mmCIF file of C-alpha atoms in Angstrom:
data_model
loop_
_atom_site.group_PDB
_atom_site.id
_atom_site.type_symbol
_atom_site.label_atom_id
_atom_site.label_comp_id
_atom_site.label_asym_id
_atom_site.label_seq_id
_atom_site.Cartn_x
_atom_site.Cartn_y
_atom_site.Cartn_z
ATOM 1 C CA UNK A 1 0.000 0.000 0.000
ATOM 2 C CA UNK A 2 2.793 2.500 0.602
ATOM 3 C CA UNK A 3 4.074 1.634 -2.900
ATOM 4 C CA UNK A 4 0.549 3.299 -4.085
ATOM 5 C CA UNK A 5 1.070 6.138 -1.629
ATOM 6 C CA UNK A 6 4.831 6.925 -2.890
ATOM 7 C CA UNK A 7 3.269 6.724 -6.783
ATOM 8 C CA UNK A 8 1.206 9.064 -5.952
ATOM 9 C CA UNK A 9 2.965 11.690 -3.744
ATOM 10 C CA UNK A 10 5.712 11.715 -6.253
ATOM 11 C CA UNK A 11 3.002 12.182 -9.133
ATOM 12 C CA UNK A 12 0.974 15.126 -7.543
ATOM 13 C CA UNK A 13 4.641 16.699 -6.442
ATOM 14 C CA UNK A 14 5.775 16.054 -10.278
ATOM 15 C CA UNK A 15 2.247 17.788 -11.679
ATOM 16 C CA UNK A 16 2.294 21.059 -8.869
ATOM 17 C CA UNK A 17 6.338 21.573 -10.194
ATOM 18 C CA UNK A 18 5.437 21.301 -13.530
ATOM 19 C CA UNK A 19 2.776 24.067 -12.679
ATOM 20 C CA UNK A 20 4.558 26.106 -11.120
ATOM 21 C CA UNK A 21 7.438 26.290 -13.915
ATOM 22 C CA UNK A 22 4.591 26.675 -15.914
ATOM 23 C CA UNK A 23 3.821 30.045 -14.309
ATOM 24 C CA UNK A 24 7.122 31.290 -13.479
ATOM 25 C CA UNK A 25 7.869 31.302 -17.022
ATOM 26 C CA UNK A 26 4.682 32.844 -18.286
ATOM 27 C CA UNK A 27 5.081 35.774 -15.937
ATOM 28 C CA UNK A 28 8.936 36.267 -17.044
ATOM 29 C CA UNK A 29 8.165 36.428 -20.407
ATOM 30 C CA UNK A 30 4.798 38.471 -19.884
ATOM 31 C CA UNK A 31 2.563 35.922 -20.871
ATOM 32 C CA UNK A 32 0.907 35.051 -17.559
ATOM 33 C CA UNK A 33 -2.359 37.335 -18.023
ATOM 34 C CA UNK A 34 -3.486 35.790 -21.758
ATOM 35 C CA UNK A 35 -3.158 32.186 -19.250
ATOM 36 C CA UNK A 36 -4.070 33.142 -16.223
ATOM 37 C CA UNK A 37 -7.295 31.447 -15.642
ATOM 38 C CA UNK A 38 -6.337 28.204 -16.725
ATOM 39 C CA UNK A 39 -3.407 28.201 -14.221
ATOM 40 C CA UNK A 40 -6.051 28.984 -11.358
ATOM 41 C CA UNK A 41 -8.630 26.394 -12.802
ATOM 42 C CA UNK A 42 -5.732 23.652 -12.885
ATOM 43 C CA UNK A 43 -4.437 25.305 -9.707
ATOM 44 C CA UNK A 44 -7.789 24.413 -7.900
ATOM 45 C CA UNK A 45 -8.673 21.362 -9.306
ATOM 46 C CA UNK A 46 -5.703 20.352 -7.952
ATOM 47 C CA UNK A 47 -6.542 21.875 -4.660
ATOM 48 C CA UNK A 48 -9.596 20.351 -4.368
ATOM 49 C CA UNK A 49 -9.208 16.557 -5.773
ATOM 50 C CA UNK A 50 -5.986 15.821 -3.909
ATOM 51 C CA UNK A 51 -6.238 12.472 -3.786
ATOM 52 C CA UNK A 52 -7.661 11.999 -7.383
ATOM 53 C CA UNK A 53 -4.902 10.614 -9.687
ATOM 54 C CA UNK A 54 -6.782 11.296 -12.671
ATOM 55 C CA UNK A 55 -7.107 14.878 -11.754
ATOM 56 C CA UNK A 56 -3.577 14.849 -11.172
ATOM 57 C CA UNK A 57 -2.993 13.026 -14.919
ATOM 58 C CA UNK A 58 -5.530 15.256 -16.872
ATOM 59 C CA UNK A 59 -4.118 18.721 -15.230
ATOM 60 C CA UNK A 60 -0.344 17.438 -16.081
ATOM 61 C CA UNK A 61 -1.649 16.647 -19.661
ATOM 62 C CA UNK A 62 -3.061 20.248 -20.201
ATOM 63 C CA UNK A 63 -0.123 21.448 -18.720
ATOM 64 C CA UNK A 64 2.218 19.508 -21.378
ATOM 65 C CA UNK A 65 -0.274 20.710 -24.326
ATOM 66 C CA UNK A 66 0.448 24.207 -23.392
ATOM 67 C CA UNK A 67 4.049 23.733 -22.874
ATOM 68 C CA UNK A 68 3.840 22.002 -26.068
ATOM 69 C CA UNK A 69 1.828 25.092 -28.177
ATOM 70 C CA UNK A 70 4.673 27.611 -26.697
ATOM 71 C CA UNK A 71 7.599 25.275 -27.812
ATOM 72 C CA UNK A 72 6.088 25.166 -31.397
ATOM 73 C CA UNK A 73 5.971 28.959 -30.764
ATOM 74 C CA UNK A 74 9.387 29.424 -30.178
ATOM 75 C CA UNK A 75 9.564 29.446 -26.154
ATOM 76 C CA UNK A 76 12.472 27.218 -24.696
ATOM 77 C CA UNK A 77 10.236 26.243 -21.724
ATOM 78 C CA UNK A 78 13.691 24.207 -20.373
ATOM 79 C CA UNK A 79 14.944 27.296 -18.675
ATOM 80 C CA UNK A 80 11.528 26.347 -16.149
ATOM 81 C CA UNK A 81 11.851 28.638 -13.220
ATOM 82 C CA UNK A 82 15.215 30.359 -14.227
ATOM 83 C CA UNK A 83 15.336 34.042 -14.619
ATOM 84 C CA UNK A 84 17.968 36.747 -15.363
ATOM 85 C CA UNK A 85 18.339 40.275 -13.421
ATOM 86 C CA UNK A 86 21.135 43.531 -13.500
ATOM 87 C CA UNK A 87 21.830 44.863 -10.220
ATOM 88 C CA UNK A 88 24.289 47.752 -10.527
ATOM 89 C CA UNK A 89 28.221 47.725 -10.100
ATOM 90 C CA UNK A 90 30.168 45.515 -7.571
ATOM 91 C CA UNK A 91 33.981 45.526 -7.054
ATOM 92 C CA UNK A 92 36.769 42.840 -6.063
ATOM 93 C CA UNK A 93 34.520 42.189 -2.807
ATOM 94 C CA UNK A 94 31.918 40.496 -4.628
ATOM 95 C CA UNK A 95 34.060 37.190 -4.880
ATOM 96 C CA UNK A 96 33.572 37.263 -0.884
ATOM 97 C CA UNK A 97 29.440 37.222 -1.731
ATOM 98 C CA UNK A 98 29.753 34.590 -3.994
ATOM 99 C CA UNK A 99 29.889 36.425 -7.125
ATOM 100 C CA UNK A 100 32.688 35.245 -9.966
ATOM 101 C CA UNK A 101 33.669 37.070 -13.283
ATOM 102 C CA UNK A 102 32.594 37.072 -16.157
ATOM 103 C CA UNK A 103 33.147 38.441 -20.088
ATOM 104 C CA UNK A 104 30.122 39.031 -22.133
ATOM 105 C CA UNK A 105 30.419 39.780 -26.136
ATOM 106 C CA UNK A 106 27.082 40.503 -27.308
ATOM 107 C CA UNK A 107 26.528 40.856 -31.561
ATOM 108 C CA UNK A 108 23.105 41.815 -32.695
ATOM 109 C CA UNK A 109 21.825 38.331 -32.194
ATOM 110 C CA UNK A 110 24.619 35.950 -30.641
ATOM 111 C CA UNK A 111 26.262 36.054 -27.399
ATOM 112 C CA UNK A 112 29.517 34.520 -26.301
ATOM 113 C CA UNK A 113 31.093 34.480 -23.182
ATOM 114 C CA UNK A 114 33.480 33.424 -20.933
ATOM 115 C CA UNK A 115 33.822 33.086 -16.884
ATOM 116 C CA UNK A 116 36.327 32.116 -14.932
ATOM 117 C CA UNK A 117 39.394 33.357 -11.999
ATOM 118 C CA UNK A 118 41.092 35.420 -13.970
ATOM 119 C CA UNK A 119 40.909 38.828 -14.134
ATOM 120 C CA UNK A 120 38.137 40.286 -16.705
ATOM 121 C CA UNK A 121 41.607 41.735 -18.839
ATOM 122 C CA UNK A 122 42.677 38.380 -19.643
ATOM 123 C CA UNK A 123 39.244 36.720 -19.572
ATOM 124 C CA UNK A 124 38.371 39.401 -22.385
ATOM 125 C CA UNK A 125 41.541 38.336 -24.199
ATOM 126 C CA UNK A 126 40.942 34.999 -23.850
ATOM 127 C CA UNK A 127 37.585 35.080 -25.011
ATOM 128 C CA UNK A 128 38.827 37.244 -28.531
ATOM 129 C CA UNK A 129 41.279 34.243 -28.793
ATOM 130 C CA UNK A 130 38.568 31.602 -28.654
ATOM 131 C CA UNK A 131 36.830 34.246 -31.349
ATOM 132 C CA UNK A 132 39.942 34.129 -33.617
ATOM 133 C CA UNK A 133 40.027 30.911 -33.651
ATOM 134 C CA UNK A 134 36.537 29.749 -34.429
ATOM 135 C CA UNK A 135 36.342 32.546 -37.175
ATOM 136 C CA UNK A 136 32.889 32.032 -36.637
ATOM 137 C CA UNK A 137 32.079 35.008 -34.166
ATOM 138 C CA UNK A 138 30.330 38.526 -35.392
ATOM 139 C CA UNK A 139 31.665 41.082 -34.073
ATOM 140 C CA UNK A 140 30.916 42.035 -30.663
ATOM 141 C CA UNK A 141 30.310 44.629 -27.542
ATOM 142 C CA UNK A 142 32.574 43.513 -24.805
ATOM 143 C CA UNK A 143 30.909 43.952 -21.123
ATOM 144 C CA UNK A 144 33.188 42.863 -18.194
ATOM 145 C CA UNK A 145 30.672 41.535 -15.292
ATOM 146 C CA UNK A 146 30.265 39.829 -12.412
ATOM 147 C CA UNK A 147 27.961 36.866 -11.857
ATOM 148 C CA UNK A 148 26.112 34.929 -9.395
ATOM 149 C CA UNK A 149 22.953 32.527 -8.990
ATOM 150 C CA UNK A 150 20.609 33.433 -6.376
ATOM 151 C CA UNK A 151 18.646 30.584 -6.113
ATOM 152 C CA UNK A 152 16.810 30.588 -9.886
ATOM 153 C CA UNK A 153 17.890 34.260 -10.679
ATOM 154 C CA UNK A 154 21.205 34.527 -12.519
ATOM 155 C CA UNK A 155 22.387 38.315 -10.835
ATOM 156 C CA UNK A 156 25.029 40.198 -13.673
ATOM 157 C CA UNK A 157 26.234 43.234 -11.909
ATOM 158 C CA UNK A 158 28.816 45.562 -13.868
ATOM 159 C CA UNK A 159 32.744 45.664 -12.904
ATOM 160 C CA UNK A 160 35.338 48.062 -12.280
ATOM 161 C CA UNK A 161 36.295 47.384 -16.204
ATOM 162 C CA UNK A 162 32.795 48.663 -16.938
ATOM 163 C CA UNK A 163 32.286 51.456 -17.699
ATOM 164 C CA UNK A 164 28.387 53.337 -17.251
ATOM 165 C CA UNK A 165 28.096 54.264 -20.282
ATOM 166 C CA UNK A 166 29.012 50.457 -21.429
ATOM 167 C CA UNK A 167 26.270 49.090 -18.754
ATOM 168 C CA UNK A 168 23.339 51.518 -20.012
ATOM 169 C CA UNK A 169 24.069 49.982 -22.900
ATOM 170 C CA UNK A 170 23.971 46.412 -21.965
ATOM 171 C CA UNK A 171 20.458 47.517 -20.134
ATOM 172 C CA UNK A 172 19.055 48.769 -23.458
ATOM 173 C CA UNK A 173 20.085 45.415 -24.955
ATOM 174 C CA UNK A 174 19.072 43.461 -22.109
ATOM 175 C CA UNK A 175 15.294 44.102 -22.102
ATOM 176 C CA UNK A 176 15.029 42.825 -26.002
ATOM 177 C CA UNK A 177 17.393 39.990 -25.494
ATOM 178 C CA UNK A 178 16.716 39.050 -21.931
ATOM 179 C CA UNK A 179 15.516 35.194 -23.030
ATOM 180 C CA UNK A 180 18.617 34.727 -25.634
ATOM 181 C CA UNK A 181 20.430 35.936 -22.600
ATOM 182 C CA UNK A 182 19.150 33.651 -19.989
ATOM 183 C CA UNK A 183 19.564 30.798 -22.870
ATOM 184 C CA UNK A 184 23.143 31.473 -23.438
ATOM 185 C CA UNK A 185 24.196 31.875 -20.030
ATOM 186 C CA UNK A 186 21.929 28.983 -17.759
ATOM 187 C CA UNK A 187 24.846 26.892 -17.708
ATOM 188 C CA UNK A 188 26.916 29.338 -15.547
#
């Protein structure tokens, strides 16, 4: 009978993630108010048939069907609860917060980075290296950052190599680009 109990627990817990991932992502990319009735309906079916596993299957299969319809609309859903924020300028201290470095090139529509101990001097030249080599990169905006995951938020904060002028223009980018962003960087 447990064995039952465990299916279940671990199916209702699977269906109230997938949900919730569900929303998360709606809301970043400003989607949430065209769906936000069905969420509630699935939210309180859910609510009120807790111990139905059918409810439980038929609310996870409208849930896949709509993360299905965004895919084929050209959401990557994968990124789940993950989001992407600026906050500012932080200096050399920011290692002691749990912050590392990080070189951003951003072309029109391609980003490459690299992230790593070094300083964000030889992390840029490293990174035009890599470029050179591949012969593949566009031409890019440098931005020397630092980085940190805070829980599902991925925090970029400018460095002492960047200058203002260089981060108002990675926040006019940003807004546009936020989800190629997030993409290109949720492997940090």
């Amino acid at each position: 009978m447990s064995t039952f109990f465990n299916r279940l627990a671990e199916s209702t817990s699977s269906t109230w993630r997938l949900l919730s991932d569900t929303t998360n992502f709606l809301s970043r990319v400003k989607l949430l108010d065209s769906y936000e009735n069905e969420m509630r309906q699935w939210r309180e079916r859910l609510s009120r048939k807790r111990t139905d596993p059918q409810v439980y299957k038929d609310v996870r299969d409208d849930i896949v069907a709509l993360r299905r319809l965004l895919r084929e609309q050209g959401y990557d859903l994968r990124l789940g609860s993950k989001d992407i924020a600026l906050e500012g300028f932080r200096n050399d201290e920011a290692m002691g917060e749990g912050f590392q470095r990080l070189v951003l090139g951003l072309a029109d529509d391609e980003v490459y980075y690299l992230a790593g101990s070094a300083n964000h001097i030889e992390l840029a030249e490293m990174l035009d290296s890599q470029c050179r080599q591949k012969r593949a990169c566009k031409p890019y905006r440098l931005h020397c950052l630092w980085f940190r995951w805070r829980n599902d938020v991925l925090v970029l904060s400018g460095a002492a190599s960047e200058t203002a002028e260089m981060f108002e223009d990675l926040k006019a980018w940003f807004g546009p680009n936020r989800e190629l962003l997030l993409k290109k960087l949720s492997r940090l």
